[in-house]
Amino acid sequence: MSREDSILVTGGAGFIGSNFVLTWIREVGSTVINLDSLTYAGNLNNLQSLSENSKHIFVHGDIADEELVGRLLREHKPRAIVHFAAESHVDRSIVGPGAFVQTNVIGTFALLQAAKAYYLELSAEEQQQFRFLHVSTDEVYGTLEPNDPAFSETTPYAPNSPYAASKAASDHLVRAYFHTYKLPVLTTNCSNNYGPYQFPEKLIPLMILNGLEGKPLPVYGDGKNVRDWLFVEDHCSAIRAVLEHGRLGETYNIGGSSEKANIDVVTTICDLLDELAPSTEIGSRQKLIAYVNDRPGHDRRYAIDARKIKQELGWEPAERFESGIRKTVAWFLANQEWVENVRSGAYQQWIETNYAERVAR
Ligand code: NAD
Ligand code: TYD
């Protein structure tokens, strides 16, 4: 591209997006234009270490604002768009699905429209380089029985929650822009992430913070639902690999080959807290585990078959669950100021909404 080499990241103030921005600037070193509307999940404190870094240009705005996106693309001429921005929490999608359709479907549509208009203005050489990378989830594939094979790129879509359905819709739009308009797209479908900067409404940070304070640890249903956990920096390295070497129009599943039942994740966190932050007042954290009413339509099991990305791009996760979860617990213990900032009014309100009805069983 004629200007300085740059990429446009959407949702770069959220959990995975901010990890991606931080690792991109560290590993690749080119400029990131970061477009984020700063919903409750967006947090500029995640990017505090870049506050003096001219490689990070933050823009407060909505992906559904096609005119704004068009302006940013023409001004900075990025060689890629990496699209993280989304409403991302299944439980919130059950309570209020409208925001999920607005951002994940309408927002992605507006972004694709702006990207297409920009792409058509590029020279042939610039078009060759340009990529639109759409970050999606394994939840689009629905749920697995205990002995089913893991999700592959050819598993039929069968989304079960409003979140998964809205992500599936966005995946279909991205696919259509490749087939119809030849927009050079790539899609990644990743399993559950964990790590630094995760908003504490999701399982792992919620359990770490509640356990630290001696509060109940609410496990939905029988605690035997299974997720395939991936350390967030491994997700970021996979996205970089797909961006550089992925085949246009293809989808790549990303996973950690770390299937765990929720109750096993929670007991691991309890034991790590007892070791790293012992408290005579609280005692054994496992005593805090409280089984509560299940999530409606709760998917039983997710598992990723990540052979394609390994075979085609040579990507594999660097972190094992045991080491990644230890790092994550240690990170939350060492970053109490970040935690306090995040647990604002909006977070408290959500805890009341989600857990008031989930009486202990
Ligand atoms: P997150 O909720 O932590 O962050 C989302 C970010 O997008 C926030 O910074 C928010 O302010 C921003 N945003 C929301 N609506 C916006 C809008 N209309 N315009 C601009 N910005 C907006 O989510 P996350 O966990 O970091 O997930 C990022 C992406 O990865 C999502 O697309 C999600 O579907 C996907 N994904 C997440 C996981 C996971 O385990 N968290 C796994 C696989 C895929
Ligand atoms: P979550 O982190 O919300 O991710 P997802 O729904 O996208 O998989 O939840 C992970 C698993 O943990 C899921 O099976 C639901 C369960 N869970 C609980 O048991 N208790 C909780 O308080 C939360 C938030 C989740």
Tab-separated table of C-alpha atoms and ligand atoms in Angstrom:
chain	number	residue	atom	x	y	z
A	1	MET	CA	0.000	0.000	0.000
A	2	SER	CA	1.170	3.503	-0.669
A	3	ARG	CA	0.839	4.870	2.884
A	4	GLU	CA	2.606	3.359	5.853
A	5	ASP	CA	1.692	-0.298	6.280
A	6	SER	CA	-1.313	-0.569	8.606
A	7	ILE	CA	-4.324	-2.707	9.530
A	8	LEU	CA	-7.807	-1.766	10.736
A	9	VAL	CA	-8.922	-3.752	13.776
A	10	THR	CA	-12.538	-3.602	14.970
A	11	GLY	CA	-13.361	-4.322	18.617
A	12	GLY	CA	-9.723	-3.882	19.631
A	13	ALA	CA	-10.641	-2.661	23.131
A	14	GLY	CA	-12.352	-5.952	24.020
A	15	PHE	CA	-10.810	-9.103	25.449
A	16	ILE	CA	-9.393	-10.833	22.363
A	17	GLY	CA	-9.102	-7.660	20.273
A	18	SER	CA	-6.887	-5.924	22.836
A	19	ASN	CA	-4.672	-9.000	23.175
A	20	PHE	CA	-4.446	-9.033	19.377
A	21	VAL	CA	-3.494	-5.330	19.181
A	22	LEU	CA	-0.851	-5.733	21.899
A	23	THR	CA	0.697	-8.829	20.330
A	24	TRP	CA	0.484	-7.361	16.799
A	25	ILE	CA	2.420	-4.249	17.775
A	26	ARG	CA	4.917	-6.399	19.678
A	27	GLU	CA	5.376	-9.114	17.012
A	28	VAL	CA	4.648	-7.386	13.691
A	29	GLY	CA	5.175	-3.744	14.563
A	30	SER	CA	3.000	-2.021	11.959
A	31	THR	CA	0.284	0.543	12.749
A	32	VAL	CA	-3.123	-0.513	14.059
A	33	ILE	CA	-6.205	1.635	13.607
A	34	ASN	CA	-8.510	0.399	16.338
A	35	LEU	CA	-12.239	1.090	15.837
A	36	ASP	CA	-14.308	0.333	18.922
A	37	SER	CA	-17.602	1.734	20.211
A	38	LEU	CA	-16.620	0.978	23.851
A	39	THR	CA	-19.653	-0.971	24.975
A	40	TYR	CA	-19.591	-2.352	28.531
A	41	ALA	CA	-17.061	-4.940	27.209
A	42	GLY	CA	-14.674	-2.397	25.693
A	43	ASN	CA	-11.948	-1.137	27.988
A	44	LEU	CA	-9.153	1.245	27.052
A	45	ASN	CA	-7.268	0.236	30.214
A	46	ASN	CA	-6.417	-2.979	28.344
A	47	LEU	CA	-4.313	-0.831	26.004
A	48	GLN	CA	-2.753	1.450	28.587
A	49	SER	CA	0.753	0.219	27.721
A	50	LEU	CA	0.250	1.698	24.221
A	51	SER	CA	-0.870	5.141	25.385
A	52	GLU	CA	2.387	6.744	24.206
A	53	ASN	CA	2.790	4.500	21.152
A	54	SER	CA	2.073	6.168	17.799
A	55	LYS	CA	1.534	2.721	16.207
A	56	HIS	CA	-1.840	2.543	17.967
A	57	ILE	CA	-4.550	4.884	16.667
A	58	PHE	CA	-7.783	4.549	18.613
A	59	VAL	CA	-11.072	5.633	17.010
A	60	HIS	CA	-14.240	5.683	19.090
A	61	GLY	CA	-17.038	4.627	16.756
A	62	ASP	CA	-19.501	1.993	15.593
A	63	ILE	CA	-18.848	-0.584	12.874
A	64	ALA	CA	-22.408	0.048	11.698
A	65	ASP	CA	-21.377	3.611	10.766
A	66	GLU	CA	-20.530	2.870	7.142
A	67	GLU	CA	-19.521	6.431	6.390
A	68	LEU	CA	-17.055	6.557	9.293
A	69	VAL	CA	-15.542	3.207	8.288
A	70	GLY	CA	-15.242	4.380	4.666
A	71	ARG	CA	-13.466	7.527	5.816
A	72	LEU	CA	-11.016	5.577	7.984
A	73	LEU	CA	-10.224	3.186	5.149
A	74	ARG	CA	-9.530	5.985	2.673
A	75	GLU	CA	-7.486	7.973	5.166
A	76	HIS	CA	-5.228	5.139	6.383
A	77	LYS	CA	-5.320	2.700	3.453
A	78	PRO	CA	-4.926	-0.424	5.615
A	79	ARG	CA	-3.850	-3.662	3.977
A	80	ALA	CA	-6.357	-5.616	6.050
A	81	ILE	CA	-9.429	-5.428	8.247
A	82	VAL	CA	-9.420	-7.797	11.226
A	83	HIS	CA	-12.976	-7.891	12.525
A	84	PHE	CA	-13.447	-8.731	16.223
A	85	ALA	CA	-16.210	-6.268	17.161
A	86	ALA	CA	-19.259	-8.116	18.401
A	87	GLU	CA	-21.635	-8.681	21.227
A	88	SER	CA	-20.066	-11.840	22.584
A	89	HIS	CA	-21.716	-13.202	25.728
A	90	VAL	CA	-24.259	-16.050	25.366
A	91	ASP	CA	-26.077	-15.246	28.635
A	92	ARG	CA	-26.546	-11.613	27.612
A	93	SER	CA	-27.878	-12.764	24.222
A	94	ILE	CA	-30.567	-14.739	26.060
A	95	VAL	CA	-31.623	-11.699	28.118
A	96	GLY	CA	-31.360	-9.159	25.249
A	97	PRO	CA	-30.836	-10.564	21.739
A	98	GLY	CA	-31.515	-7.273	19.892
A	99	ALA	CA	-28.028	-5.846	20.428
A	100	PHE	CA	-26.552	-9.061	18.992
A	101	VAL	CA	-28.507	-8.751	15.759
A	102	GLN	CA	-27.617	-5.054	15.553
A	103	THR	CA	-23.844	-5.389	15.960
A	104	ASN	CA	-23.100	-8.903	14.784
A	105	VAL	CA	-25.401	-8.930	11.747
A	106	ILE	CA	-26.193	-5.323	10.760
A	107	GLY	CA	-22.782	-4.073	11.934
A	108	THR	CA	-20.888	-6.751	9.998
A	109	PHE	CA	-23.022	-6.019	6.937
A	110	ALA	CA	-22.141	-2.290	7.114
A	111	LEU	CA	-18.459	-3.137	7.527
A	112	LEU	CA	-18.568	-5.425	4.495
A	113	GLN	CA	-20.247	-2.714	2.442
A	114	ALA	CA	-17.566	-0.188	3.387
A	115	ALA	CA	-14.801	-2.738	2.747
A	116	LYS	CA	-16.207	-3.605	-0.674
A	117	ALA	CA	-16.409	0.050	-1.742
A	118	TYR	CA	-12.812	0.607	-0.571
A	119	TYR	CA	-11.550	-2.574	-2.222
A	120	LEU	CA	-13.002	-1.562	-5.573
A	121	GLU	CA	-11.026	1.707	-5.462
A	122	LEU	CA	-7.672	-0.015	-4.892
A	123	SER	CA	-5.093	-0.644	-7.610
A	124	ALA	CA	-4.699	-4.221	-8.841
A	125	GLU	CA	-1.566	-4.631	-6.737
A	126	GLU	CA	-3.255	-3.261	-3.605
A	127	GLN	CA	-6.251	-5.511	-4.207
A	128	GLN	CA	-3.897	-8.502	-4.316
A	129	GLN	CA	-2.642	-7.670	-0.840
A	130	PHE	CA	-5.951	-6.728	0.794
A	131	ARG	CA	-7.675	-9.091	3.272
A	132	PHE	CA	-10.908	-8.991	5.284
A	133	LEU	CA	-10.491	-11.391	8.196
A	134	HIS	CA	-13.684	-12.223	10.085
A	135	VAL	CA	-13.222	-13.569	13.617
A	136	SER	CA	-15.961	-16.035	14.516
A	137	THR	CA	-16.777	-18.813	16.931
A	138	ASP	CA	-17.210	-22.593	17.053
A	139	GLU	CA	-20.671	-21.988	18.552
A	140	VAL	CA	-22.079	-21.622	15.009
A	141	TYR	CA	-21.831	-25.432	14.713
A	142	GLY	CA	-24.225	-26.072	17.612
A	143	THR	CA	-23.613	-28.757	20.200
A	144	LEU	CA	-21.895	-32.172	20.351
A	145	GLU	CA	-22.746	-35.425	22.140
A	146	PRO	CA	-19.925	-36.904	24.232
A	147	ASN	CA	-18.724	-39.285	21.498
A	148	ASP	CA	-19.301	-37.087	18.429
A	149	PRO	CA	-16.268	-36.121	16.354
A	150	ALA	CA	-15.038	-32.557	16.932
A	151	PHE	CA	-16.293	-29.687	14.739
A	152	SER	CA	-14.482	-29.472	11.395
A	153	GLU	CA	-14.770	-26.745	8.755
A	154	THR	CA	-17.398	-28.850	6.957
A	155	THR	CA	-19.655	-29.433	9.982
A	156	PRO	CA	-23.103	-28.009	9.104
A	157	TYR	CA	-24.098	-24.804	10.883
A	158	ALA	CA	-26.664	-25.351	13.666
A	159	PRO	CA	-26.479	-22.350	16.026
A	160	ASN	CA	-28.510	-22.666	19.218
A	161	SER	CA	-28.245	-19.346	21.106
A	162	PRO	CA	-29.105	-15.868	19.797
A	163	TYR	CA	-25.349	-15.130	20.054
A	164	ALA	CA	-24.409	-18.156	17.932
A	165	ALA	CA	-27.201	-17.418	15.430
A	166	SER	CA	-26.060	-13.819	14.979
A	167	LYS	CA	-22.435	-14.941	14.468
A	168	ALA	CA	-23.597	-17.599	11.982
A	169	ALA	CA	-25.500	-14.916	10.060
A	170	SER	CA	-22.369	-12.757	9.929
A	171	ASP	CA	-20.285	-15.727	8.707
A	172	HIS	CA	-22.785	-16.273	5.892
A	173	LEU	CA	-22.645	-12.609	4.866
A	174	VAL	CA	-18.831	-12.724	4.780
A	175	ARG	CA	-18.948	-15.870	2.659
A	176	ALA	CA	-21.444	-14.255	0.271
A	177	TYR	CA	-19.202	-11.193	-0.222
A	178	PHE	CA	-16.436	-13.523	-1.373
A	179	HIS	CA	-18.583	-15.483	-3.781
A	180	THR	CA	-20.602	-12.585	-5.139
A	181	TYR	CA	-18.218	-9.620	-5.046
A	182	LYS	CA	-14.807	-11.378	-4.840
A	183	LEU	CA	-13.969	-9.515	-1.636
A	184	PRO	CA	-10.828	-11.342	-0.373
A	185	VAL	CA	-12.190	-12.728	2.885
A	186	LEU	CA	-10.952	-15.233	5.458
A	187	THR	CA	-13.018	-16.599	8.364
A	188	THR	CA	-11.781	-18.157	11.598
A	189	ASN	CA	-13.998	-20.164	13.963
A	190	CYS	CA	-12.395	-20.466	17.371
A	191	SER	CA	-13.201	-22.283	20.595
A	192	ASN	CA	-13.503	-20.668	24.067
A	193	ASN	CA	-10.661	-18.287	24.924
A	194	TYR	CA	-9.273	-17.396	28.335
A	195	GLY	CA	-6.442	-15.186	29.564
A	196	PRO	CA	-5.552	-11.633	30.618
A	197	TYR	CA	-8.129	-8.836	30.158
A	198	GLN	CA	-11.161	-11.147	29.924
A	199	PHE	CA	-14.297	-9.425	31.189
A	200	PRO	CA	-15.361	-11.132	34.438
A	201	GLU	CA	-18.841	-12.145	33.281
A	202	LYS	CA	-17.329	-15.179	31.494
A	203	LEU	CA	-16.695	-18.441	33.342
A	204	ILE	CA	-12.957	-18.306	34.051
A	205	PRO	CA	-12.494	-14.694	35.256
A	206	LEU	CA	-15.788	-14.834	37.158
A	207	MET	CA	-14.636	-17.894	39.093
A	208	ILE	CA	-11.192	-16.396	39.768
A	209	LEU	CA	-12.616	-13.167	41.164
A	210	ASN	CA	-15.439	-14.757	43.160
A	211	GLY	CA	-13.044	-17.356	44.570
A	212	LEU	CA	-10.573	-14.683	45.560
A	213	GLU	CA	-13.257	-12.899	47.561
A	214	GLY	CA	-14.824	-16.024	49.064
A	215	LYS	CA	-18.085	-15.579	47.117
A	216	PRO	CA	-20.163	-18.519	45.777
A	217	LEU	CA	-18.963	-20.102	42.505
A	218	PRO	CA	-22.148	-20.555	40.420
A	219	VAL	CA	-21.870	-23.682	38.245
A	220	TYR	CA	-24.753	-24.077	35.773
A	221	GLY	CA	-26.662	-27.371	35.653
A	222	ASP	CA	-24.591	-30.463	36.466
A	223	GLY	CA	-21.264	-28.785	35.634
A	224	LYS	CA	-20.496	-31.406	32.988
A	225	ASN	CA	-20.815	-29.185	29.929
A	226	VAL	CA	-17.563	-29.315	28.004
A	227	ARG	CA	-15.629	-26.480	26.356
A	228	ASP	CA	-12.354	-26.645	24.374
A	229	TRP	CA	-10.176	-23.964	25.994
A	230	LEU	CA	-7.539	-21.896	24.158
A	231	PHE	CA	-5.157	-19.354	25.674
A	232	VAL	CA	-5.929	-15.994	24.060
A	233	GLU	CA	-2.403	-15.334	22.737
A	234	ASP	CA	-2.610	-18.617	20.825
A	235	HIS	CA	-5.807	-17.373	19.188
A	236	CYS	CA	-3.939	-14.186	18.233
A	237	SER	CA	-1.041	-16.120	16.670
A	238	ALA	CA	-3.515	-18.257	14.712
A	239	ILE	CA	-5.214	-15.143	13.336
A	240	ARG	CA	-1.839	-13.733	12.261
A	241	ALA	CA	-1.054	-17.018	10.488
A	242	VAL	CA	-4.410	-17.044	8.661
A	243	LEU	CA	-4.025	-13.388	7.699
A	244	GLU	CA	-0.600	-13.961	6.161
A	245	HIS	CA	-1.003	-17.387	4.584
A	246	GLY	CA	-4.689	-18.407	4.638
A	247	ARG	CA	-6.349	-19.255	1.333
A	248	LEU	CA	-8.930	-16.684	0.243
A	249	GLY	CA	-12.551	-17.583	0.909
A	250	GLU	CA	-11.552	-20.419	3.260
A	251	THR	CA	-12.586	-20.932	6.863
A	252	TYR	CA	-10.153	-22.169	9.517
A	253	ASN	CA	-11.137	-23.758	12.826
A	254	ILE	CA	-8.917	-22.795	15.763
A	255	GLY	CA	-8.849	-24.776	18.994
A	256	GLY	CA	-6.691	-25.725	21.916
A	257	SER	CA	-7.292	-29.506	21.994
A	258	SER	CA	-8.105	-28.887	25.670
A	259	GLU	CA	-11.582	-30.220	26.303
A	260	LYS	CA	-12.618	-29.751	29.922
A	261	ALA	CA	-15.873	-30.133	31.841
A	262	ASN	CA	-16.837	-26.858	33.551
A	263	ILE	CA	-16.605	-28.399	37.005
A	264	ASP	CA	-13.009	-29.464	36.315
A	265	VAL	CA	-12.116	-25.931	35.209
A	266	VAL	CA	-13.679	-24.531	38.374
A	267	THR	CA	-11.914	-26.975	40.729
A	268	THR	CA	-8.582	-26.253	38.993
A	269	ILE	CA	-9.117	-22.520	39.623
A	270	CYS	CA	-10.043	-23.241	43.265
A	271	ASP	CA	-6.840	-25.201	43.806
A	272	LEU	CA	-4.696	-22.530	42.128
A	273	LEU	CA	-6.257	-19.824	44.298
A	274	ASP	CA	-5.650	-21.881	47.443
A	275	GLU	CA	-2.010	-22.172	46.369
A	276	LEU	CA	-1.363	-18.632	45.075
A	277	ALA	CA	-3.680	-16.634	47.364
A	278	PRO	CA	-4.287	-18.741	50.482
A	279	SER	CA	-6.798	-17.367	52.983
A	280	THR	CA	-7.441	-18.821	56.403
A	281	GLU	CA	-10.715	-16.902	56.514
A	282	ILE	CA	-12.035	-18.443	53.269
A	283	GLY	CA	-10.405	-21.864	53.582
A	284	SER	CA	-10.703	-24.336	50.696
A	285	ARG	CA	-12.240	-22.614	47.662
A	286	GLN	CA	-13.901	-25.830	46.479
A	287	LYS	CA	-16.394	-25.359	49.340
A	288	LEU	CA	-17.669	-22.243	47.516
A	289	ILE	CA	-18.933	-24.231	44.507
A	290	ALA	CA	-22.712	-23.800	44.177
A	291	TYR	CA	-24.698	-25.638	41.508
A	292	VAL	CA	-27.351	-23.277	40.120
A	293	ASN	CA	-30.161	-23.433	37.551
A	294	ASP	CA	-28.960	-24.219	34.065
A	295	ARG	CA	-28.694	-21.806	31.130
A	296	PRO	CA	-31.704	-22.215	28.786
A	297	GLY	CA	-30.663	-24.205	25.701
A	298	HIS	CA	-27.186	-24.784	27.187
A	299	ASP	CA	-24.920	-26.418	24.557
A	300	ARG	CA	-23.480	-29.612	26.029
A	301	ARG	CA	-20.109	-29.852	24.364
A	302	TYR	CA	-17.850	-27.923	21.976
A	303	ALA	CA	-14.676	-29.405	20.499
A	304	ILE	CA	-12.537	-28.243	17.596
A	305	ASP	CA	-10.799	-30.347	14.990
A	306	ALA	CA	-7.858	-28.030	14.215
A	307	ARG	CA	-6.117	-30.266	11.676
A	308	LYS	CA	-6.673	-27.934	8.708
A	309	ILE	CA	-4.874	-24.925	10.200
A	310	LYS	CA	-2.061	-27.199	11.383
A	311	GLN	CA	-1.632	-28.933	8.035
A	312	GLU	CA	-2.001	-25.846	5.816
A	313	LEU	CA	-0.401	-23.149	7.966
A	314	GLY	CA	1.657	-25.076	10.508
A	315	TRP	CA	-0.168	-23.413	13.431
A	316	GLU	CA	-0.403	-25.098	16.817
A	317	PRO	CA	-1.137	-23.655	20.264
A	318	ALA	CA	1.974	-22.871	22.313
A	319	GLU	CA	0.218	-23.022	25.687
A	320	ARG	CA	-1.198	-26.073	27.466
A	321	PHE	CA	-4.308	-25.545	29.596
A	322	GLU	CA	-2.438	-26.290	32.827
A	323	SER	CA	0.193	-23.597	32.194
A	324	GLY	CA	-2.246	-21.114	30.612
A	325	ILE	CA	-4.711	-21.237	33.494
A	326	ARG	CA	-1.898	-20.776	36.032
A	327	LYS	CA	-0.685	-17.687	34.114
A	328	THR	CA	-4.246	-16.381	33.956
A	329	VAL	CA	-4.923	-16.749	37.684
A	330	ALA	CA	-1.572	-15.090	38.418
A	331	TRP	CA	-2.423	-12.238	36.009
A	332	PHE	CA	-5.721	-11.493	37.745
A	333	LEU	CA	-4.008	-11.564	41.149
A	334	ALA	CA	-1.360	-9.124	39.932
A	335	ASN	CA	-3.812	-6.735	38.237
A	336	GLN	CA	-6.288	-5.816	40.948
A	337	GLU	CA	-6.479	-2.205	39.772
A	338	TRP	CA	-7.666	-3.338	36.332
A	339	VAL	CA	-10.222	-5.579	38.053
A	340	GLU	CA	-11.568	-2.749	40.211
A	341	ASN	CA	-11.993	-0.491	37.163
A	342	VAL	CA	-13.858	-3.164	35.240
A	343	ARG	CA	-16.300	-3.945	38.029
A	344	SER	CA	-18.251	-0.770	37.480
A	345	GLY	CA	-21.999	-0.195	37.716
A	346	ALA	CA	-22.721	-1.995	34.437
A	347	TYR	CA	-20.987	-5.148	35.697
A	348	GLN	CA	-22.825	-5.129	39.048
A	349	GLN	CA	-26.131	-4.717	37.252
A	350	TRP	CA	-25.392	-7.726	35.043
A	351	ILE	CA	-24.515	-9.929	38.015
A	352	GLU	CA	-27.866	-9.059	39.588
A	353	THR	CA	-29.778	-9.711	36.334
A	354	ASN	CA	-28.100	-13.042	35.563
A	355	TYR	CA	-27.802	-14.635	38.972
A	356	ALA	CA	-30.930	-13.397	40.835
A	357	GLU	CA	-33.072	-16.105	39.236
A	358	ARG	CA	-30.405	-18.813	39.379
A	359	VAL	CA	-31.115	-20.027	42.886
A	360	ALA	CA	-28.694	-22.588	44.304
A	361	ARG	CA	-29.935	-26.155	43.782
B	1	NAD	P1	-15.622	-8.740	23.882
B	1	NAD	O1	-17.093	-8.685	24.158
B	1	NAD	O2	-14.660	-8.812	25.013
B	1	NAD	O3	-15.182	-7.475	22.995
B	1	NAD	C1	-15.974	-6.977	21.946
B	1	NAD	C2	-15.458	-5.588	21.610
B	1	NAD	O4	-16.232	-5.094	20.495
B	1	NAD	C3	-15.611	-4.567	22.749
B	1	NAD	O5	-14.440	-3.801	22.873
B	1	NAD	C4	-16.786	-3.703	22.299
B	1	NAD	O6	-16.716	-2.370	22.808
B	1	NAD	C5	-16.642	-3.754	20.790
B	1	NAD	N1	-17.911	-3.515	20.085
B	1	NAD	C6	-19.118	-4.076	20.354
B	1	NAD	N2	-20.033	-3.596	19.498
B	1	NAD	C7	-19.388	-2.734	18.668
B	1	NAD	C8	-19.798	-1.942	17.575
B	1	NAD	N3	-21.076	-1.940	17.151
B	1	NAD	N4	-18.875	-1.175	16.943
B	1	NAD	C9	-17.583	-1.161	17.374
B	1	NAD	N5	-17.148	-1.888	18.410
B	1	NAD	C10	-18.041	-2.660	19.054
B	1	NAD	O7	-15.451	-9.986	22.898
B	1	NAD	P2	-14.228	-10.984	22.746
B	1	NAD	O8	-14.405	-12.097	23.702
B	1	NAD	O9	-12.983	-10.218	22.706
B	1	NAD	O10	-14.533	-11.577	21.284
B	1	NAD	C11	-14.037	-10.926	20.113
B	1	NAD	C12	-14.507	-11.673	18.885
B	1	NAD	O11	-14.064	-13.029	18.950
B	1	NAD	C13	-16.034	-11.725	18.752
B	1	NAD	O12	-16.347	-11.558	17.397
B	1	NAD	C14	-16.392	-13.123	19.233
B	1	NAD	O13	-17.564	-13.580	18.602
B	1	NAD	C15	-15.181	-13.911	18.804
B	1	NAD	N6	-14.863	-15.103	19.613
B	1	NAD	C16	-14.785	-15.006	20.984
B	1	NAD	C17	-14.439	-16.140	21.717
B	1	NAD	C18	-14.294	-16.076	23.219
B	1	NAD	O14	-14.076	-17.113	23.866
B	1	NAD	N7	-14.338	-14.903	23.850
B	1	NAD	C19	-14.204	-17.366	21.077
B	1	NAD	C20	-14.308	-17.422	19.675
B	1	NAD	C21	-14.633	-16.276	18.960
B	2	TYD	P1	-19.042	-18.706	29.056
B	2	TYD	O1	-17.740	-18.256	29.620
B	2	TYD	O2	-20.239	-17.818	29.188
B	2	TYD	O3	-18.751	-19.079	27.519
B	2	TYD	P2	-19.710	-19.852	26.416
B	2	TYD	O4	-21.101	-19.826	26.885
B	2	TYD	O5	-19.484	-18.999	25.212
B	2	TYD	O6	-19.141	-21.220	26.280
B	2	TYD	O7	-19.391	-20.091	29.714
B	2	TYD	C1	-18.524	-21.212	29.639
B	2	TYD	C2	-19.223	-22.390	30.255
B	2	TYD	O8	-19.362	-22.139	31.656
B	2	TYD	C3	-20.623	-22.623	29.729
B	2	TYD	O9	-20.867	-24.023	29.657
B	2	TYD	C4	-21.522	-21.990	30.775
B	2	TYD	C5	-20.753	-22.182	32.062
B	2	TYD	N1	-20.935	-21.148	33.121
B	2	TYD	C6	-21.243	-21.539	34.430
B	2	TYD	O10	-21.368	-22.737	34.743
B	2	TYD	N2	-21.398	-20.558	35.378
B	2	TYD	C7	-21.276	-19.231	35.077
B	2	TYD	O11	-21.470	-18.371	36.005
B	2	TYD	C8	-20.934	-18.850	33.731
B	2	TYD	C9	-20.785	-17.402	33.362
B	2	TYD	C10	-20.769	-19.844	32.791
